[in-house]
Amino acid sequence: MRIPWRIRIFFLLVFIFSFLNTCFAGNSKQSDKDALINCFLKNLYNFSFRTADSMVVVMNESGIDNSTLLIIRANLSWWKLLSGDDVAMNLRTCDSLLHESINLGSKIKKQNINSLLNIIYSYSLKARLENFKGNKLKSLIYFYKSITFINECLDIPEKDEKLNLVLGLYFYFMDYIENEYFLVNTIFFSFPKGDKKRGLMYLHGCSLSDNEVVRTETNYFLLKIYAYTEKDYSMAYQNALALTQQHPDNLVYNLEQFSLLLKMKKDIEAKSFQKKLITNILSANNLNRNQKNHFIYQLGELAKTAVKE
């Protein structure tokens, strides 16, 4: 049985926009460890997977807590999965690491902001992973579980940028769900109401952050929000530009920019961008053959979809 298009879009909006990298917590006082994590994430954004692999080895000996290490390794597998590299193996690895992270986080009796952010991330990425595998019901269950922990963050008096990013997404998408998906909304009736304006205020604030990781993540989420729910392609394109200028080798971000050019009917610019991107993909030293084929295929599919529209 086919899932109604509105429900399919719901899963796209909620689970594909589930929380990403900045939810790695760790102790903010441990600046050396934070610097290691930020450097690792920048290498992921830049598709420097070999360097990221090496950094995982270093971080295993750095004293970073096990929960954060599990999330780091899961995130590496997830980005490799998105790049088309050994999809089956990275899918299994990411799934196994997230189960371990969730089990570890669930045993913590007294949650603090760091442990809360870690388990929110684990449940959210698990929801996204199940959605990737086509398990819509499981995806919804894990997303619901992540929301229960986000709810615990609402009354924390000390807010930081990572928490503001999570809260911004919560307020925006809860408001969206309340207005667009009545049946699904009944599942979340016991949680605090959403507020789009408040959510966007948090997110735009985070997009100006001095922290490159927070800024990158926020621009990605704002791109998705403006492109797929607000349908403001010009605003989304500004976020795409910010991402590709900051991380020109990130082909996921480049595909988003190409898709937006197509949506805005800028055919000449889109063709030029596509040609340049194909050249960059084929000559990239940081990609294997499977990854190159994956992104060439994705480019073609986006172009074909645009023609049909």
Short mmCIF file of C-alpha atoms in Angstrom, two decimals:
data_model
loop_
_atom_site.label_atom_id
_atom_site.label_comp_id
_atom_site.label_asym_id
_atom_site.label_seq_id
_atom_site.Cartn_x
_atom_site.Cartn_y
_atom_site.Cartn_z
CA MET A 1 0.00 0.00 0.00
CA ARG A 2 1.36 3.41 -0.98
CA ILE A 3 1.86 5.97 1.75
CA PRO A 4 -0.10 9.20 1.09
CA TRP A 5 2.12 11.96 -0.27
CA ARG A 6 1.55 14.24 2.72
CA ILE A 7 2.80 11.55 5.09
CA ARG A 8 5.79 10.90 2.83
CA ILE A 9 6.64 14.60 2.98
CA PHE A 10 6.23 14.49 6.76
CA PHE A 11 8.91 11.83 7.00
CA LEU A 12 11.12 13.80 4.63
CA LEU A 13 10.76 16.95 6.68
CA VAL A 14 11.09 15.45 10.12
CA PHE A 15 13.53 12.61 9.71
CA ILE A 16 15.81 13.92 7.00
CA PHE A 17 16.10 17.08 9.06
CA SER A 18 16.85 15.15 12.24
CA PHE A 19 19.63 16.51 14.34
CA LEU A 20 23.14 16.13 13.06
CA ASN A 21 26.64 16.80 14.18
CA THR A 22 26.47 19.63 16.69
CA CYS A 23 24.71 17.45 19.22
CA PHE A 24 28.01 15.83 20.11
CA ALA A 25 28.27 17.04 23.64
CA GLY A 26 31.37 16.32 25.64
CA ASN A 27 32.45 18.60 28.45
CA SER A 28 32.61 22.17 27.21
CA LYS A 29 35.42 22.88 29.71
CA GLN A 30 37.69 20.40 27.97
CA SER A 31 38.76 22.66 25.12
CA ASP A 32 41.36 20.26 23.69
CA LYS A 33 38.78 17.52 23.30
CA ASP A 34 36.26 19.96 21.84
CA ALA A 35 38.89 21.10 19.35
CA LEU A 36 39.47 17.48 18.32
CA ILE A 37 35.73 16.91 17.79
CA ASN A 38 35.35 20.14 15.81
CA CYS A 39 38.34 19.23 13.64
CA PHE A 40 36.85 15.79 13.03
CA LEU A 41 33.52 17.32 11.98
CA LYS A 42 35.20 19.79 9.63
CA ASN A 43 36.92 16.86 7.93
CA LEU A 44 33.54 15.18 7.48
CA TYR A 45 32.08 18.37 6.00
CA ASN A 46 35.04 18.53 3.62
CA PHE A 47 34.65 14.85 2.63
CA SER A 48 38.13 14.10 4.00
CA PHE A 49 37.11 10.65 5.17
CA ARG A 50 40.65 9.23 5.38
CA THR A 51 41.67 12.01 7.75
CA ALA A 52 38.45 11.54 9.72
CA ASP A 53 39.24 7.82 10.06
CA SER A 54 42.69 8.68 11.43
CA MET A 55 41.21 11.18 13.85
CA VAL A 56 38.89 8.53 15.29
CA VAL A 57 41.97 6.50 16.24
CA VAL A 58 43.45 9.56 17.96
CA MET A 59 40.20 10.37 19.77
CA ASN A 60 39.97 6.83 21.13
CA GLU A 61 43.08 7.64 23.16
CA SER A 62 42.11 11.22 24.06
CA GLY A 63 39.90 10.59 27.08
CA ILE A 64 36.67 11.56 25.28
CA ASP A 65 33.74 9.75 26.93
CA ASN A 66 32.44 6.53 25.39
CA SER A 67 29.01 7.94 24.56
CA THR A 68 30.49 10.75 22.48
CA LEU A 69 32.97 8.37 20.82
CA LEU A 70 30.15 6.08 19.74
CA ILE A 71 28.30 9.02 18.21
CA ILE A 72 31.46 10.20 16.44
CA ARG A 73 31.96 6.77 14.88
CA ALA A 74 28.26 6.50 13.96
CA ASN A 75 28.39 9.90 12.32
CA LEU A 76 31.44 8.89 10.28
CA SER A 77 29.58 5.82 9.02
CA TRP A 78 26.51 7.94 8.27
CA TRP A 79 28.44 10.44 6.15
CA LYS A 80 30.18 7.60 4.31
CA LEU A 81 26.74 6.12 3.70
CA LEU A 82 25.50 9.44 2.28
CA SER A 83 28.54 9.53 0.01
CA GLY A 84 27.67 6.14 -1.50
CA ASP A 85 30.67 4.34 0.00
CA ASP A 86 29.98 0.66 0.86
CA VAL A 87 26.38 1.42 1.74
CA ALA A 88 25.48 -1.97 3.23
CA MET A 89 28.50 -2.11 5.54
CA ASN A 90 28.18 1.50 6.71
CA LEU A 91 24.46 1.00 7.28
CA ARG A 92 25.14 -1.96 9.58
CA THR A 93 27.99 -0.20 11.36
CA CYS A 94 26.00 2.96 11.98
CA ASP A 95 23.02 0.95 13.22
CA SER A 96 25.15 -1.09 15.63
CA LEU A 97 26.93 1.98 17.04
CA LEU A 98 23.65 3.83 17.59
CA HIS A 99 22.14 0.86 19.45
CA GLU A 100 25.19 0.81 21.70
CA SER A 101 25.01 4.58 22.24
CA ILE A 102 21.30 4.47 23.09
CA ASN A 103 21.81 1.59 25.53
CA LEU A 104 24.65 3.44 27.21
CA GLY A 105 22.71 6.72 27.42
CA SER A 106 19.61 5.02 28.80
CA LYS A 107 21.58 3.75 31.80
CA ILE A 108 22.46 7.26 32.98
CA LYS A 109 20.21 7.92 35.97
CA LYS A 110 20.84 11.65 36.34
CA GLN A 111 20.92 13.29 32.91
CA ASN A 112 22.80 16.56 32.37
CA ILE A 113 22.82 18.77 29.27
CA ASN A 114 25.70 16.85 27.69
CA SER A 115 24.15 13.40 28.17
CA LEU A 116 20.76 14.73 27.00
CA LEU A 117 22.21 16.12 23.78
CA ASN A 118 24.03 12.84 23.14
CA ILE A 119 20.94 10.69 23.50
CA ILE A 120 18.80 13.16 21.48
CA TYR A 121 21.31 12.86 18.67
CA SER A 122 21.43 9.04 18.93
CA TYR A 123 17.64 8.65 18.74
CA SER A 124 17.34 11.24 15.98
CA LEU A 125 19.99 9.65 13.78
CA LYS A 126 18.46 6.24 14.48
CA ALA A 127 15.12 7.61 13.26
CA ARG A 128 16.79 8.90 10.14
CA LEU A 129 18.55 5.58 9.58
CA GLU A 130 15.28 3.63 9.85
CA ASN A 131 13.69 6.07 7.41
CA PHE A 132 16.60 5.48 5.02
CA LYS A 133 15.89 1.72 5.24
CA GLY A 134 12.19 2.33 4.55
CA ASN A 135 10.98 1.48 8.07
CA LYS A 136 8.55 4.39 8.52
CA LEU A 137 6.90 3.18 11.72
CA LYS A 138 10.22 2.49 13.46
CA SER A 139 11.43 5.87 12.30
CA LEU A 140 8.44 7.56 13.91
CA ILE A 141 8.99 5.64 17.18
CA TYR A 142 12.62 6.72 17.44
CA PHE A 143 11.75 10.30 16.54
CA TYR A 144 9.13 10.30 19.31
CA LYS A 145 11.76 9.08 21.77
CA SER A 146 14.11 11.88 20.78
CA ILE A 147 11.32 14.40 21.39
CA THR A 148 10.84 13.12 24.95
CA PHE A 149 14.45 14.02 25.73
CA ILE A 150 14.22 17.37 23.94
CA ASN A 151 11.28 18.11 26.22
CA GLU A 152 13.63 17.70 29.18
CA CYS A 153 15.90 20.40 27.74
CA LEU A 154 13.21 23.09 27.62
CA ASP A 155 13.51 24.05 31.28
CA ILE A 156 17.30 24.08 31.45
CA PRO A 157 18.22 27.65 32.44
CA GLU A 158 21.72 27.68 30.93
CA LYS A 159 21.32 27.76 27.16
CA ASP A 160 24.21 27.40 24.74
CA GLU A 161 24.36 27.42 20.93
CA LYS A 162 24.10 23.65 20.56
CA LEU A 163 21.01 23.56 22.73
CA ASN A 164 19.55 26.60 20.94
CA LEU A 165 19.93 24.76 17.64
CA VAL A 166 18.04 21.75 19.00
CA LEU A 167 15.32 23.97 20.51
CA GLY A 168 15.03 25.97 17.30
CA LEU A 169 14.35 22.82 15.33
CA TYR A 170 11.92 21.59 17.98
CA PHE A 171 9.82 24.78 18.06
CA TYR A 172 9.76 25.13 14.28
CA PHE A 173 8.83 21.57 13.38
CA MET A 174 6.37 21.03 16.23
CA ASP A 175 4.49 24.11 14.99
CA TYR A 176 4.65 22.75 11.44
CA ILE A 177 3.35 19.33 12.48
CA GLU A 178 0.55 20.88 14.57
CA ASN A 179 -0.71 22.82 11.55
CA GLU A 180 -0.13 20.35 8.73
CA TYR A 181 -0.57 16.84 10.16
CA PHE A 182 -3.56 16.58 12.48
CA LEU A 183 -3.43 12.80 12.91
CA VAL A 184 0.29 12.74 13.61
CA ASN A 185 -0.12 15.74 15.89
CA THR A 186 -2.18 13.64 18.32
CA ILE A 187 0.97 11.63 19.10
CA PHE A 188 2.70 14.78 20.36
CA PHE A 189 -0.23 16.41 22.19
CA SER A 190 1.46 16.12 25.60
CA PHE A 191 4.56 18.08 24.55
CA PRO A 192 4.97 21.89 24.67
CA LYS A 193 3.49 23.63 21.64
CA GLY A 194 5.64 24.64 18.75
CA ASP A 195 6.33 28.20 17.65
CA LYS A 196 7.71 28.77 14.14
CA LYS A 197 8.81 32.33 14.77
CA ARG A 198 10.60 31.39 17.95
CA GLY A 199 12.22 28.43 16.23
CA LEU A 200 13.47 30.56 13.33
CA MET A 201 14.75 33.17 15.76
CA TYR A 202 16.88 30.52 17.50
CA LEU A 203 18.11 29.17 14.17
CA HIS A 204 19.00 32.51 12.62
CA GLY A 205 20.88 33.37 15.79
CA CYS A 206 22.88 30.14 15.51
CA SER A 207 23.62 30.84 11.83
CA LEU A 208 25.69 33.85 12.97
CA SER A 209 27.71 31.80 15.45
CA ASP A 210 31.49 32.09 15.67
CA ASN A 211 31.51 28.30 15.99
CA GLU A 212 31.99 26.94 12.46
CA VAL A 213 30.29 23.64 13.26
CA VAL A 214 27.17 25.28 14.71
CA ARG A 215 27.07 27.71 11.78
CA THR A 216 27.37 24.91 9.21
CA GLU A 217 24.65 22.78 10.78
CA THR A 218 22.30 25.73 11.13
CA ASN A 219 22.73 26.78 7.51
CA TYR A 220 21.91 23.23 6.44
CA PHE A 221 18.70 23.15 8.47
CA LEU A 222 17.63 26.61 7.31
CA LEU A 223 18.26 25.52 3.73
CA LYS A 224 15.94 22.55 4.23
CA ILE A 225 13.29 24.63 5.99
CA TYR A 226 13.17 27.35 3.35
CA ALA A 227 13.38 24.91 0.43
CA TYR A 228 10.84 22.31 1.52
CA THR A 229 8.41 23.83 4.00
CA GLU A 230 8.52 27.59 3.43
CA LYS A 231 9.10 27.19 -0.34
CA ASP A 232 11.32 30.26 -0.31
CA TYR A 233 13.98 29.09 -2.73
CA SER A 234 15.89 32.37 -2.76
CA MET A 235 16.39 32.23 1.01
CA ALA A 236 17.32 28.55 0.81
CA TYR A 237 19.85 29.34 -1.91
CA GLN A 238 21.63 31.82 0.34
CA ASN A 239 22.08 29.07 2.91
CA ALA A 240 23.29 26.69 0.19
CA LEU A 241 25.85 29.25 -0.94
CA ALA A 242 27.09 29.67 2.61
CA LEU A 243 27.58 25.91 2.86
CA THR A 244 29.32 25.36 -0.47
CA GLN A 245 31.56 28.38 -0.02
CA GLN A 246 32.61 27.12 3.39
CA HIS A 247 32.86 23.45 2.33
CA PRO A 248 33.30 23.35 -1.47
CA ASP A 249 34.19 19.64 -1.51
CA ASN A 250 30.99 18.56 0.25
CA LEU A 251 28.94 17.02 -2.56
CA VAL A 252 25.80 16.69 -0.43
CA TYR A 253 25.76 20.48 -0.08
CA ASN A 254 26.61 20.93 -3.76
CA LEU A 255 23.67 18.73 -4.76
CA GLU A 256 21.39 20.92 -2.64
CA GLN A 257 22.67 24.02 -4.46
CA PHE A 258 22.11 22.36 -7.85
CA SER A 259 18.60 21.29 -6.84
CA LEU A 260 17.74 24.85 -5.83
CA LEU A 261 18.98 26.26 -9.14
CA LEU A 262 16.61 23.83 -10.86
CA LYS A 263 13.71 24.78 -8.57
CA MET A 264 14.31 28.48 -9.33
CA LYS A 265 14.26 27.65 -13.10
CA LYS A 266 17.78 29.02 -13.53
CA ASP A 267 18.49 26.52 -16.28
CA ILE A 268 21.64 28.11 -17.72
CA GLU A 269 23.26 28.44 -14.29
CA ALA A 270 22.15 24.91 -13.41
CA LYS A 271 23.71 23.40 -16.54
CA SER A 272 26.96 25.27 -15.94
CA PHE A 273 26.99 24.20 -12.29
CA GLN A 274 26.25 20.58 -13.24
CA LYS A 275 29.07 20.49 -15.80
CA LYS A 276 31.55 21.96 -13.32
CA LEU A 277 30.44 19.58 -10.58
CA ILE A 278 30.81 16.51 -12.83
CA THR A 279 34.36 17.60 -13.65
CA ASN A 280 35.14 18.05 -9.94
CA ILE A 281 33.64 14.67 -9.04
CA LEU A 282 35.57 12.78 -11.71
CA SER A 283 38.87 14.41 -10.75
CA ALA A 284 38.39 14.18 -6.96
CA ASN A 285 41.20 12.32 -5.20
CA ASN A 286 39.19 11.91 -2.00
CA LEU A 287 36.44 9.81 -3.62
CA ASN A 288 36.48 6.17 -4.68
CA ARG A 289 34.72 4.85 -7.78
CA ASN A 290 31.51 3.97 -5.95
CA GLN A 291 31.26 7.47 -4.49
CA LYS A 292 31.90 9.12 -7.84
CA ASN A 293 29.25 6.95 -9.54
CA HIS A 294 26.83 7.69 -6.69
CA PHE A 295 27.03 11.46 -7.07
CA ILE A 296 27.02 11.41 -10.87
CA TYR A 297 23.85 9.34 -10.67
CA GLN A 298 22.29 11.72 -8.12
CA LEU A 299 23.02 14.70 -10.36
CA GLY A 300 21.35 12.96 -13.29
CA GLU A 301 18.28 12.05 -11.24
CA LEU A 302 17.85 15.65 -10.05
CA ALA A 303 18.10 16.89 -13.63
CA LYS A 304 15.54 14.32 -14.87
CA THR A 305 13.12 15.18 -12.07
CA ALA A 306 13.36 18.87 -12.95
CA VAL A 307 12.50 18.13 -16.60
CA LYS A 308 9.38 16.19 -15.53
CA GLU A 309 8.24 19.08 -13.36
#
